[in-house]
Coordinates of C-alpha atoms and ligand atoms in Angstrom, one line a residue:
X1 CA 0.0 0.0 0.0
X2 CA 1.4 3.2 -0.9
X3 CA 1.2 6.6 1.3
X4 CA 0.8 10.2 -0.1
X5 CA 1.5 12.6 2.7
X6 CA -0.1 16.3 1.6
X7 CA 1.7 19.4 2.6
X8 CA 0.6 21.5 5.9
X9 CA -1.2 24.8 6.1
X10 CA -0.5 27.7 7.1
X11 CA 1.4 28.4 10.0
X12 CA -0.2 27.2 13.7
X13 CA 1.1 31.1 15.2
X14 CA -1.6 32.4 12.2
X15 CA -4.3 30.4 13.3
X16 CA -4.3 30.8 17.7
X17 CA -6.2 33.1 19.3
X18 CA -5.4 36.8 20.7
X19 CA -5.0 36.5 24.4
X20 CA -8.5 36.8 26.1
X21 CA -9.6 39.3 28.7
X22 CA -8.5 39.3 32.5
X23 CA -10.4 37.1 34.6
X24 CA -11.1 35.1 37.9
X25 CA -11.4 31.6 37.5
X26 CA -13.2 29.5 40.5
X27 CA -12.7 25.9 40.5
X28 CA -14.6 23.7 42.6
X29 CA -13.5 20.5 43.0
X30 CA -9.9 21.7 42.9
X31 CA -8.4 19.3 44.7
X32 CA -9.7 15.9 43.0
X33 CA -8.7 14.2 39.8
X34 CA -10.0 16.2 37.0
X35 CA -8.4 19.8 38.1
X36 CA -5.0 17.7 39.1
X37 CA -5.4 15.8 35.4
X38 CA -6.8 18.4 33.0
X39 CA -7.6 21.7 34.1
X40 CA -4.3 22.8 35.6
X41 CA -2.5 21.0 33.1
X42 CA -4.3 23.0 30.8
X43 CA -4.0 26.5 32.5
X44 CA 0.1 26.2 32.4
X45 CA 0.2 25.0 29.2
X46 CA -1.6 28.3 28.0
X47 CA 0.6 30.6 30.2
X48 CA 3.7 28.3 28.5
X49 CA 1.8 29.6 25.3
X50 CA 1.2 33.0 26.5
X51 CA -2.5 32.7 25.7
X52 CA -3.3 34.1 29.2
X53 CA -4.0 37.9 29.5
X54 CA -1.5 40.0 31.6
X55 CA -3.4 40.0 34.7
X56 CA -5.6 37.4 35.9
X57 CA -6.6 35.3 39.2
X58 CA -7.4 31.2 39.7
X59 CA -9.4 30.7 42.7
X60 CA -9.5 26.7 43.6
X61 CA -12.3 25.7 46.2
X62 CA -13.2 22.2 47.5
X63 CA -14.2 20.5 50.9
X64 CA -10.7 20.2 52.4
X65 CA -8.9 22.6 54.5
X66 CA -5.3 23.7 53.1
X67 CA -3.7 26.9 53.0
X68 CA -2.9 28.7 49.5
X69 CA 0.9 27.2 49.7
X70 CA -0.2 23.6 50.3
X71 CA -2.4 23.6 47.6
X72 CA 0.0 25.0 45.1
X73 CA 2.6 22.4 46.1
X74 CA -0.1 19.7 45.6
X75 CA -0.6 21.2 41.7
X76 CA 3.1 21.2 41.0
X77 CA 2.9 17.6 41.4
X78 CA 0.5 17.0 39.5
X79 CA 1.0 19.6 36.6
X80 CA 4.6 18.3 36.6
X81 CA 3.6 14.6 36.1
X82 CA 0.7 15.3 34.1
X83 CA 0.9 13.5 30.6
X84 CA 0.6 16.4 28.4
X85 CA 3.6 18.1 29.9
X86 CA 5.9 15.5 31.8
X87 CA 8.6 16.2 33.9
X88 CA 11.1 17.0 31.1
X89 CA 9.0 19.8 29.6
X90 CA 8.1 21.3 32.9
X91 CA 9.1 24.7 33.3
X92 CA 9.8 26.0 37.2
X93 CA 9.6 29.5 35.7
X94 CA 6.3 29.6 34.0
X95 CA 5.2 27.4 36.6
X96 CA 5.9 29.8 39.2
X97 CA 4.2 32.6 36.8
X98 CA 0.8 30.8 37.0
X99 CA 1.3 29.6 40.6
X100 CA 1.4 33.1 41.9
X101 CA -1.8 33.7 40.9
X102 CA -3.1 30.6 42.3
X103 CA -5.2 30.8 45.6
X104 CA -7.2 28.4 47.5
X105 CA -10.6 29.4 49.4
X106 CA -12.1 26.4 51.0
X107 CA -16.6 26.0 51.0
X108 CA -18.1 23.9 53.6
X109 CA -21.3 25.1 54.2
X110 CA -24.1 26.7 51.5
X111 CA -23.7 30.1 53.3
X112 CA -19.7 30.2 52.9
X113 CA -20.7 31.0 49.0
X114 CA -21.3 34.3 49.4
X115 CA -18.6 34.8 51.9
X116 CA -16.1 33.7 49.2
X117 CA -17.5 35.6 46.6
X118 CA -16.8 38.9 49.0
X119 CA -13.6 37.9 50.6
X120 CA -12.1 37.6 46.4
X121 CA -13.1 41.1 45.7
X122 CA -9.5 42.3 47.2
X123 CA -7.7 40.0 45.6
X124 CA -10.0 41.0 42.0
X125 CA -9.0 43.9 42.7
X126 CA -4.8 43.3 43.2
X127 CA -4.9 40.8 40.0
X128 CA -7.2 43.6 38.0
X129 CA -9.9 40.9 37.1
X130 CA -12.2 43.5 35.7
X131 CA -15.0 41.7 38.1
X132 CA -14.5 38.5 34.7
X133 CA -15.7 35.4 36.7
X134 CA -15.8 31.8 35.6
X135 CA -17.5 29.2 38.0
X136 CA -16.1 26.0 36.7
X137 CA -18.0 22.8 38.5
X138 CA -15.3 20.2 38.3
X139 CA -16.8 17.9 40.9
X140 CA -18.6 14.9 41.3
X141 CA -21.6 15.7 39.6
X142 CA -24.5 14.5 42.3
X143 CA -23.2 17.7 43.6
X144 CA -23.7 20.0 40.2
X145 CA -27.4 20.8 41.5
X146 CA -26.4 22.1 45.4
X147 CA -23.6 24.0 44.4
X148 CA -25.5 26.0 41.4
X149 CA -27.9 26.5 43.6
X150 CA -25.1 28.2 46.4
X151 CA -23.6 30.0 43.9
X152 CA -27.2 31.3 42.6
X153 CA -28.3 32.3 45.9
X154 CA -24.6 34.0 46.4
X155 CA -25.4 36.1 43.3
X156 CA -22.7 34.8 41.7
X157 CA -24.7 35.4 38.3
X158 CA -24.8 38.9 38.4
X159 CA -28.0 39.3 38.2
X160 CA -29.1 39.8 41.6
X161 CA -29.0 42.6 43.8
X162 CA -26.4 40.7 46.1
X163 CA -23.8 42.0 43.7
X164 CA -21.4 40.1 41.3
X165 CA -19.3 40.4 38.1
X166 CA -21.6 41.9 35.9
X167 CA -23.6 44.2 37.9
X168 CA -19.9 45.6 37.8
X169 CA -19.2 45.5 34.3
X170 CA -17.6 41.8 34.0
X171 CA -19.3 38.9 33.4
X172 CA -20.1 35.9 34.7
X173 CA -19.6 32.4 33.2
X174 CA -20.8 29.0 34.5
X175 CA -18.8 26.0 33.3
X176 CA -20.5 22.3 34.0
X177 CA -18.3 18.8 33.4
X178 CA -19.8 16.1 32.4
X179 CA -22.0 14.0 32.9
X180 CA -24.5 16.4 32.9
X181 CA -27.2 14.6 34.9
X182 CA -28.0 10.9 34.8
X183 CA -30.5 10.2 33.2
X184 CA -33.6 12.6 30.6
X185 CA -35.0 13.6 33.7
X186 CA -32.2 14.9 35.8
X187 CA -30.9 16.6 33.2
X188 CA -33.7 18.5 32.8
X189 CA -33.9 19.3 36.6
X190 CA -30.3 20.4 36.3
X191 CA -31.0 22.9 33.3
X192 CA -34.0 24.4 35.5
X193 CA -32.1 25.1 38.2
X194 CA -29.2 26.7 36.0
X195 CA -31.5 28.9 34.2
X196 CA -33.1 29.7 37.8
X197 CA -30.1 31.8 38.1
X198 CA -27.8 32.1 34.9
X199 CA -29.3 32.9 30.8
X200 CA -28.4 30.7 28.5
X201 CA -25.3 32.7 27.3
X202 CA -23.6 32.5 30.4
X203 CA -24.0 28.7 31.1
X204 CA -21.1 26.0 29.1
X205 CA -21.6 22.7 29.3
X206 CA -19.0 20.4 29.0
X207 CA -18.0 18.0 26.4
X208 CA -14.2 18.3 26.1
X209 CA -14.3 15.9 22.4
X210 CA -15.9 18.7 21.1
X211 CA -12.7 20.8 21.6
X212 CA -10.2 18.4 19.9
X213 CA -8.4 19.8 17.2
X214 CA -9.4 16.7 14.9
X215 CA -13.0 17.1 16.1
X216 CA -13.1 20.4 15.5
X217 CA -11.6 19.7 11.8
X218 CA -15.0 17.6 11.0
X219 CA -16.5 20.0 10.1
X220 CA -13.9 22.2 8.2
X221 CA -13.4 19.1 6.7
X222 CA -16.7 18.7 5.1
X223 CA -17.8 22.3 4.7
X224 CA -15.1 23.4 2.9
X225 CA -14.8 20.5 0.6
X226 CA -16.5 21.0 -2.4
X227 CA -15.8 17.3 -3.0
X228 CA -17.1 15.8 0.0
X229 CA -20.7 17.0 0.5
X230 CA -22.3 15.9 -2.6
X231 CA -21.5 12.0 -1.8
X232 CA -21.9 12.9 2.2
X233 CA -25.8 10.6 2.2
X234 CA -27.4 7.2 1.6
X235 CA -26.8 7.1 -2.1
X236 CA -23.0 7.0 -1.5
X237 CA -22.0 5.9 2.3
X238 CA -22.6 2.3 3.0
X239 CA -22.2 2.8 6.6
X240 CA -20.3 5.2 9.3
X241 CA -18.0 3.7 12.6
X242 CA -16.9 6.2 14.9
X243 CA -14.4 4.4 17.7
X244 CA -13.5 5.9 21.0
X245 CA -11.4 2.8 22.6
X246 CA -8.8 3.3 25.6
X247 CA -6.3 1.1 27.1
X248 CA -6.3 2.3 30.3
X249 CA -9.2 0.7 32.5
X250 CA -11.5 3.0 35.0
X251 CA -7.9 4.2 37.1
X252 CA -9.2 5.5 40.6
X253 CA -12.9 6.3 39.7
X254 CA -14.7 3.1 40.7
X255 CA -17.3 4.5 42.8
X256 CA -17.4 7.4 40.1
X257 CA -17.6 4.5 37.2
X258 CA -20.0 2.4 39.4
X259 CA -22.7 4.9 38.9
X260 CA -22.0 6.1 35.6
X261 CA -20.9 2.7 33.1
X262 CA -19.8 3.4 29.4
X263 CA -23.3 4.4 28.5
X264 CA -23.6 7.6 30.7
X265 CA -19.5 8.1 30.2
X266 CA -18.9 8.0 26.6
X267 CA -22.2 7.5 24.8
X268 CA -24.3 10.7 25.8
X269 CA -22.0 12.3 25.4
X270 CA -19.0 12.5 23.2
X271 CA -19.6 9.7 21.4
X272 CA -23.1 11.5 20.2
X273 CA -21.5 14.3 19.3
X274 CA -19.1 12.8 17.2
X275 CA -22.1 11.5 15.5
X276 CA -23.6 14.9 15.5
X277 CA -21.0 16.4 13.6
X278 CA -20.2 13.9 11.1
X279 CA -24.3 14.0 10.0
X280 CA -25.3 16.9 10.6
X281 CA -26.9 19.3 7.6
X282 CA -24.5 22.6 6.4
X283 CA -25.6 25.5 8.8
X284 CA -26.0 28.3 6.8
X285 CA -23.7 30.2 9.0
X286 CA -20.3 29.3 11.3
X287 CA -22.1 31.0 14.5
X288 CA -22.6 29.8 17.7
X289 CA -26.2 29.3 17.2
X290 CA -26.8 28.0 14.1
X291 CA -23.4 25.2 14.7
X292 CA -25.2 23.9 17.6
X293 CA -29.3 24.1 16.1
X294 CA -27.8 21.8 13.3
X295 CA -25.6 19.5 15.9
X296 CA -29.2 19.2 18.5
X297 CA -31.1 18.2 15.1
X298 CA -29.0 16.1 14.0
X299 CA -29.5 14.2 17.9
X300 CA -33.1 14.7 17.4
X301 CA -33.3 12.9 14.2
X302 CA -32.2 9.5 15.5
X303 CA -34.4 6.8 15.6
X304 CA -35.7 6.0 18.7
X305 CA -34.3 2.5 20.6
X306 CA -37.0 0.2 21.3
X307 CA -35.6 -1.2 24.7
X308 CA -37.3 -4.4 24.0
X309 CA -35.7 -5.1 20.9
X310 CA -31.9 -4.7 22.8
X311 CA -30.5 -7.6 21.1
X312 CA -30.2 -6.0 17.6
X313 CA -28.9 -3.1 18.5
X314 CA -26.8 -3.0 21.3
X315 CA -24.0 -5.6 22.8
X316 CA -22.7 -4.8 26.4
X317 CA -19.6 -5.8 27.8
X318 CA -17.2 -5.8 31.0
X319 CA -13.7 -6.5 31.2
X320 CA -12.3 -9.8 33.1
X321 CA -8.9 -10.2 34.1
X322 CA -6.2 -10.1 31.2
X323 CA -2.8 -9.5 29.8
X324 CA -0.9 -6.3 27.8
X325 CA 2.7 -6.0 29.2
X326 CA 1.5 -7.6 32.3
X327 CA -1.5 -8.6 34.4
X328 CA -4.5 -6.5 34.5
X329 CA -7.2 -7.0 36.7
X330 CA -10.8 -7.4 35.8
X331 CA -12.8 -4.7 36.0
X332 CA -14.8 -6.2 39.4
X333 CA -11.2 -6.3 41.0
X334 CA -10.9 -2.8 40.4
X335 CA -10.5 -0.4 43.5
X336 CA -13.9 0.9 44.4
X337 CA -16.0 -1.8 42.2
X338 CA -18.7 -4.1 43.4
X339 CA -17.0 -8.0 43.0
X340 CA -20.8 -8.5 41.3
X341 CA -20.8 -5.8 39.5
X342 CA -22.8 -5.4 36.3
X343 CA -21.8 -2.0 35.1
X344 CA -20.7 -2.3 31.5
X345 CA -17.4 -0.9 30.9
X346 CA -17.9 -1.7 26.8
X347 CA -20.7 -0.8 24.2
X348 CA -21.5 -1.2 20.5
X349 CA -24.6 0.6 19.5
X350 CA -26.2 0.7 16.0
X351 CA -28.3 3.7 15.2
X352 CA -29.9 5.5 12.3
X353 CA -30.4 9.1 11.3
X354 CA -33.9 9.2 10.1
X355 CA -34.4 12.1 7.7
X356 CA -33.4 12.3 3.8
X357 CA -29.8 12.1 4.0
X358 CA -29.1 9.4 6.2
X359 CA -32.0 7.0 5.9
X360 CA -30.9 3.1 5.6
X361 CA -27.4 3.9 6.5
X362 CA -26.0 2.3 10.0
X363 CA -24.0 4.3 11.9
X364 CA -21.9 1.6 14.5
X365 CA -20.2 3.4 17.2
X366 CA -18.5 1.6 19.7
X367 CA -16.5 2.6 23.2
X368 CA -14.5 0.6 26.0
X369 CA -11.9 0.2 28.2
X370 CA -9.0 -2.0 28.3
X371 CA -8.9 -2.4 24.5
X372 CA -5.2 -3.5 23.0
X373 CA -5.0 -0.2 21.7
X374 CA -5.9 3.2 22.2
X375 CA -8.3 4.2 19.3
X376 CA -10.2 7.7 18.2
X377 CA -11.7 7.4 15.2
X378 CA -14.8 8.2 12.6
X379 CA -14.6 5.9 9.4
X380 CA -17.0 6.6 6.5
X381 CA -17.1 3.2 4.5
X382 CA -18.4 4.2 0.8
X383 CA -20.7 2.1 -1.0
X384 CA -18.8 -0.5 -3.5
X385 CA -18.3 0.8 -7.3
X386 CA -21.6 -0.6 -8.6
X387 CA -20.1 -2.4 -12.2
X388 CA -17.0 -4.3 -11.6
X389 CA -15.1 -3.7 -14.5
X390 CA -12.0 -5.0 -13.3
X391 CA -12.7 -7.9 -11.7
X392 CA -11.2 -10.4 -14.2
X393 CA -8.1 -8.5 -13.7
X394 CA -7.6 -8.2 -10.1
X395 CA -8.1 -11.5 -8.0
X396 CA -9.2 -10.1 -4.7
X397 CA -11.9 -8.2 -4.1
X398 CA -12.1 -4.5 -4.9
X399 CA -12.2 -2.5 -1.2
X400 CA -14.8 0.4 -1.1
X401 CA -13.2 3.8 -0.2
X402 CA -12.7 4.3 3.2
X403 CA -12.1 7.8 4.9
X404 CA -11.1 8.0 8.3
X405 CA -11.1 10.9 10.3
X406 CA -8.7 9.8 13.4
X407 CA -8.7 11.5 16.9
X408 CA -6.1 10.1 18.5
X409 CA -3.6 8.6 19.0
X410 CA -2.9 10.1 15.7
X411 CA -4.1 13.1 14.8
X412 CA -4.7 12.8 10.9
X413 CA -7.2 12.1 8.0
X414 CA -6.6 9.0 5.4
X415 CA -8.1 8.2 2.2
X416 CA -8.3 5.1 0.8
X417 CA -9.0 4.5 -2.9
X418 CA -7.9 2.3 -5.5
X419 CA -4.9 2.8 -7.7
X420 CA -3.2 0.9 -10.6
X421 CA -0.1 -0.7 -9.3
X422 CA 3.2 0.0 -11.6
X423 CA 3.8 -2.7 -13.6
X424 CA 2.9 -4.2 -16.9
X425 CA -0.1 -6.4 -15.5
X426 CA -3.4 -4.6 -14.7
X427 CA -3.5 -4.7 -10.5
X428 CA -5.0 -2.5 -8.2
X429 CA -4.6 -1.7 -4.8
X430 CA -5.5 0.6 -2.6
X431 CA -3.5 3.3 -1.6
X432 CA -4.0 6.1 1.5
X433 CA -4.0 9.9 1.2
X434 CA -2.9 11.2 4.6
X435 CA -2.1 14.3 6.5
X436 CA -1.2 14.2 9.8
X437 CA -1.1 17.2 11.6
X438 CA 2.2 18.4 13.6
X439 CA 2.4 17.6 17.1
X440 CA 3.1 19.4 19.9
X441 CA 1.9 23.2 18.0
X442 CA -1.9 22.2 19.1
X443 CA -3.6 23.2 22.2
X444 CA -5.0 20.6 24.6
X445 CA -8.8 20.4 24.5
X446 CA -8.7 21.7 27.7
X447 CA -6.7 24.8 27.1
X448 CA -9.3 25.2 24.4
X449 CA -12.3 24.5 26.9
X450 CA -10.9 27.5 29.0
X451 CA -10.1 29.6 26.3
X452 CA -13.1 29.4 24.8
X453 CA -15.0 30.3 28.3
X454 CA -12.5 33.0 28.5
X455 CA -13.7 34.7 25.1
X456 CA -17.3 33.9 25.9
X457 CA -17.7 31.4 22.9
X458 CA -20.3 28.6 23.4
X459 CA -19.4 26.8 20.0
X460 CA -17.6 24.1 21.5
X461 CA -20.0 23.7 24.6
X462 CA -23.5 21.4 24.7
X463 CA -26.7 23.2 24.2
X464 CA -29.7 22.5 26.7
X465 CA -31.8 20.8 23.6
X466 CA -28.6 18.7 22.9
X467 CA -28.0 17.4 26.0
X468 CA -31.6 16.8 26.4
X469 CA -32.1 15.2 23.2
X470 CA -29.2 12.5 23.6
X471 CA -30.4 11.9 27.2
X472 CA -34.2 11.1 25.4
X473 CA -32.2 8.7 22.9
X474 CA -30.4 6.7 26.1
X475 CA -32.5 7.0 29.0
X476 CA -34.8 4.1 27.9
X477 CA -31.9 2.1 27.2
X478 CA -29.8 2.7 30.1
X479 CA -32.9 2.2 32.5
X480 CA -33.9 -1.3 31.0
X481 CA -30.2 -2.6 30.9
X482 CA -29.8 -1.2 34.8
X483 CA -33.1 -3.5 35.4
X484 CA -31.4 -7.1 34.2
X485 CA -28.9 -9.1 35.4
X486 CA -26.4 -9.9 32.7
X487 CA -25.4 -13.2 33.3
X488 CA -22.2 -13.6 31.2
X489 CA -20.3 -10.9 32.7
X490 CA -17.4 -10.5 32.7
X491 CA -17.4 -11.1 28.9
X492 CA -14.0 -9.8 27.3
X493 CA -10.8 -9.8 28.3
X494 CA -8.6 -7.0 29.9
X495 CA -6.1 -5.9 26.6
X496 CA -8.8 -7.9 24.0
X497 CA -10.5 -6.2 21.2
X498 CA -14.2 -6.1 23.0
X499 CA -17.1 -8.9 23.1
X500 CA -17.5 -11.5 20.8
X501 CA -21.3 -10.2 20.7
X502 CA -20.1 -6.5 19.3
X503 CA -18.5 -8.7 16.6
X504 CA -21.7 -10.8 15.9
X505 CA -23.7 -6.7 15.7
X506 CA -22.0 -6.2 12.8
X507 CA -21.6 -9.7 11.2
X508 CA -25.5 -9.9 11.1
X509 CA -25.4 -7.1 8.8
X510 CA -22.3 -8.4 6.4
X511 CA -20.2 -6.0 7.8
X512 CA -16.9 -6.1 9.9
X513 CA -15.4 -3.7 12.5
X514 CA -12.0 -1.7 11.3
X515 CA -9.3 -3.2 13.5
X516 CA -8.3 -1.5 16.6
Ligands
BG6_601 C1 -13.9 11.2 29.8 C2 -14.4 9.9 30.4 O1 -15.0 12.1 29.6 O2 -13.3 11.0 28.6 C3 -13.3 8.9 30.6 O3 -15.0 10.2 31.7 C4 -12.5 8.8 29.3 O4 -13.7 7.7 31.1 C5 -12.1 10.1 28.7 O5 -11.3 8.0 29.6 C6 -11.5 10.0 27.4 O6 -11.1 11.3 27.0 P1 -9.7 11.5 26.3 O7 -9.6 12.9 26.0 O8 -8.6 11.0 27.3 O9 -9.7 10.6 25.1

């Protein structure tokens, strides 16, 4: 098989952002997994970038009681050992620049809200915030409603007579991790009790896939194409995988995983999206609004799942004790896991886009941990040239085009078509356009998540009807699998490709999985 690579664009210092306005960042949850993992991470790797304004403040908050100096010792750590830096990269200097406007303000009780909101003003004032607040919720999310609620009644919106940033001229920006409620009906109680207090413009929900640069690129991809979008339906695309498979297994979030299971972690969210965006219609403009009306029709237009007809569209699975470069456990060893535990840690789900476009086309999307490889990935599988011309000269079968869009661990687009191989016999074969984008000039989605709040874009953030609309598709689902006891759990192997049943989805059809 032959490669083409195709030349880069232009320049990455062309295409980042001017530096956004000062601010005052709140974290809650600032001492657990996801600040230490991502959103610190994140935050130096923009100072590194000088993406941060001049003056500027980072306010962490959780339960425990440490003084400002502990808790910037505790983020050294973990910024320095954090995989998208590593200890080689890390900087003391720049590390120092951020940490010294780091500050910790503990919350115990709903009343210490507003308390906290007061005793910042000073420092606001020394850092020059301009009264820019961003409320990010990085904690366990059975505590999103409670603590919206605090900050509402604190005034943190600005919209109350209690005083806050844009009652003095700043604004005020609410930023909610995923998952975002548990199920249709929570979400819905958790978008009533944000727009108690904040509009719609100021709240950004979370999905941090939408803020991957190859993610992003699916729809520059197809909308600037002239090539792509007339063959993008049913008379052309046989069928569509999109892939999201991980090595790693749950790490320390059993009781976190317990609750949640692949459905509610990868499904509802990212996975949908990345279904979303690869069929949704043009929008007629690259605004905020119209992006995200196309992406929440596109949800809307899937066909419901009968929950009594499971079997042909869905195949569950949990992984059991394995090998890849050592022993793994199974995922009921795990720390934090239930030894009977029926929480699926794999899916493969087979859905169709009911309108004009899409109709009679499967889209297979499949997510789980433990996998031999660590896999991103949205494959468009084109239909089979209809008159076989060649056939008496090529003695395997001629491979449909194949376009992969890959997320990680590559970041890159291929092409396969099919070529005449040099020589004097006729023989095809396929070769792959590719072009892989340079490492190390992109942003983390992360650093984009937080940019993005910083400059008051929603683009990359969930809209209410989204969230609500993939919760509609999966809460009848999730509720009838939660109500059986799956008997042949655990069902795949630690470092194995998935369930033999995910295999057996797709073989009913004719059709095979791409490797992992
Ligand atoms: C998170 C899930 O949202 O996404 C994790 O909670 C998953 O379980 C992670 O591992 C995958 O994201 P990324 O960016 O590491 O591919």
């Amino acid at each position: 098989m032959s490669t083409t690579q195709l030349e880069a664009g232009p320049q990455a210092d062309v295409c980042e952002f001017e530096r956004p306005k000062p601010f005052n960042l709140f974290i809650f949850g600032a001492t657990g997994d996801l600040a230490k993992r991502k959103i610190f991470p994140a935050l130096y790797q923009l100072n590194t970038l000088s993406l941060l304004p001049e003056e500027f403040l980072i306010i962490g908050s959780a339960r425990k009681k440490m003084d400002t100096d502990e808790f910037r010792d505790l983020l050294r750590e973990a910024v320095r050992n954090a995989p998208s830096i590593g200890v080689e990269k890390f900087n003391e200097a720049k590390w120092r620049e951020l940490a010294n406007r780091v500050h910790y303000m503990p919350v115990e009780d709903p009343g210490s809200y507003g308390a906290m909101l007061k005793n910042c003003v000073p420092l606001e004032e020394r850092y020059k915030t301009c009264r820019n607040r961003i409320f990010y919720l990085a904690m366990p999310p059975s505590a999103f409603n409670d603590v919206i609620k605090n900050l509402g009644e604190a005034g943190a919106a600005g919209q109350s007579e209690k005083g806050g940033g844009e009652e003095n001229g700043g604004y005020s920006h609410i930023v909610v991790e995923k998952p975002f409620g548990r199920d249709l009906e929570s979400a819905g109680e958790l978008n009533s009790t944000l727009r108690k207090y904040f509009r719609e413009d100021q709240i950004y929900r979370m999905d941090h896939f939408l803020a991957k640069e190859t993610v992003q690129n699916i729809l520059m991809f197809r909308f600037s194409n002239y090539i792509f979008e007339p063959i993008w339906n049913n008379r052309y695309i046989d069928h569509v995988q999109i892939t999201a498979a991980e090595t790693l297994g749950i790490e320390n979030r059993g009781p976190y995983y317990e609750e949640s299971g692949v459905l509610r972690d990868m499904f509802q969210n990212h996975m949908l999206h990345l279904l979303a965006l690869t069929a949704m219609e043009p929008p007629s403009a690259f605004t905020t609004g119209k992006v995200r009306g196309e992406r929440a029709k596109a949800l809307s237009s899937i066909k419901p799942l009968d929950p009594e007809k499971m079997d042909e569209f869905l195949a569950l699975g949990q992984y059991g004790p394995g090998h890849s470069d050592g022993v793994l456990p199974g995922y009921r060893n795990e720390p934090g896991v239930s030894p009977n535990s029926n929480t699926a840690t794999y899916a493969a789900l087979k859905l169709e886009v009911g309108n004009w476009r899409w109709d009679g086309v499967p889209f297979y999307l499949r997510s789980g941990k433990r996998t031999p490889a660590r896999t991103g990935e949205i494959s468009i599988h084109f239909k089979p040239v209809p008159h076989k011309i060649f056939r008496e000269y090529n003695e395997q079968q001629i491979e449909p085009n194949v376009l992969t869009l890959c997320i990680h661990p590559d970041e890159k687009f291929d092409l396969f078509l099919q070529a005449k191989q040099p020589g004097t016999r006729i023989c095809l074969g396929p070769v792959r356009l590719d072009y892989t984008y340079p490492k190390g000039i992109a942003t983390t989605d992360y650093a984009r998540i937080l940019l993005d709040c910083m400059q008051g874009d929603q683009m990359l953030f969930a809209s209410a009807d989204e969230v609500e609309s993939s919760w509609q598709l999966l809460t009848p689902v999730i509720k009838k699998v939660e109500s059986m006891e799956i008997k042949d759990f655990p069902n795949y192997e630690a470092g194995s490709s998935g369930p033999g049943q995910a295999d057996a989805m797709l073989s009913r059809d004719g059709r095979a999985w791409d490797p992992l």
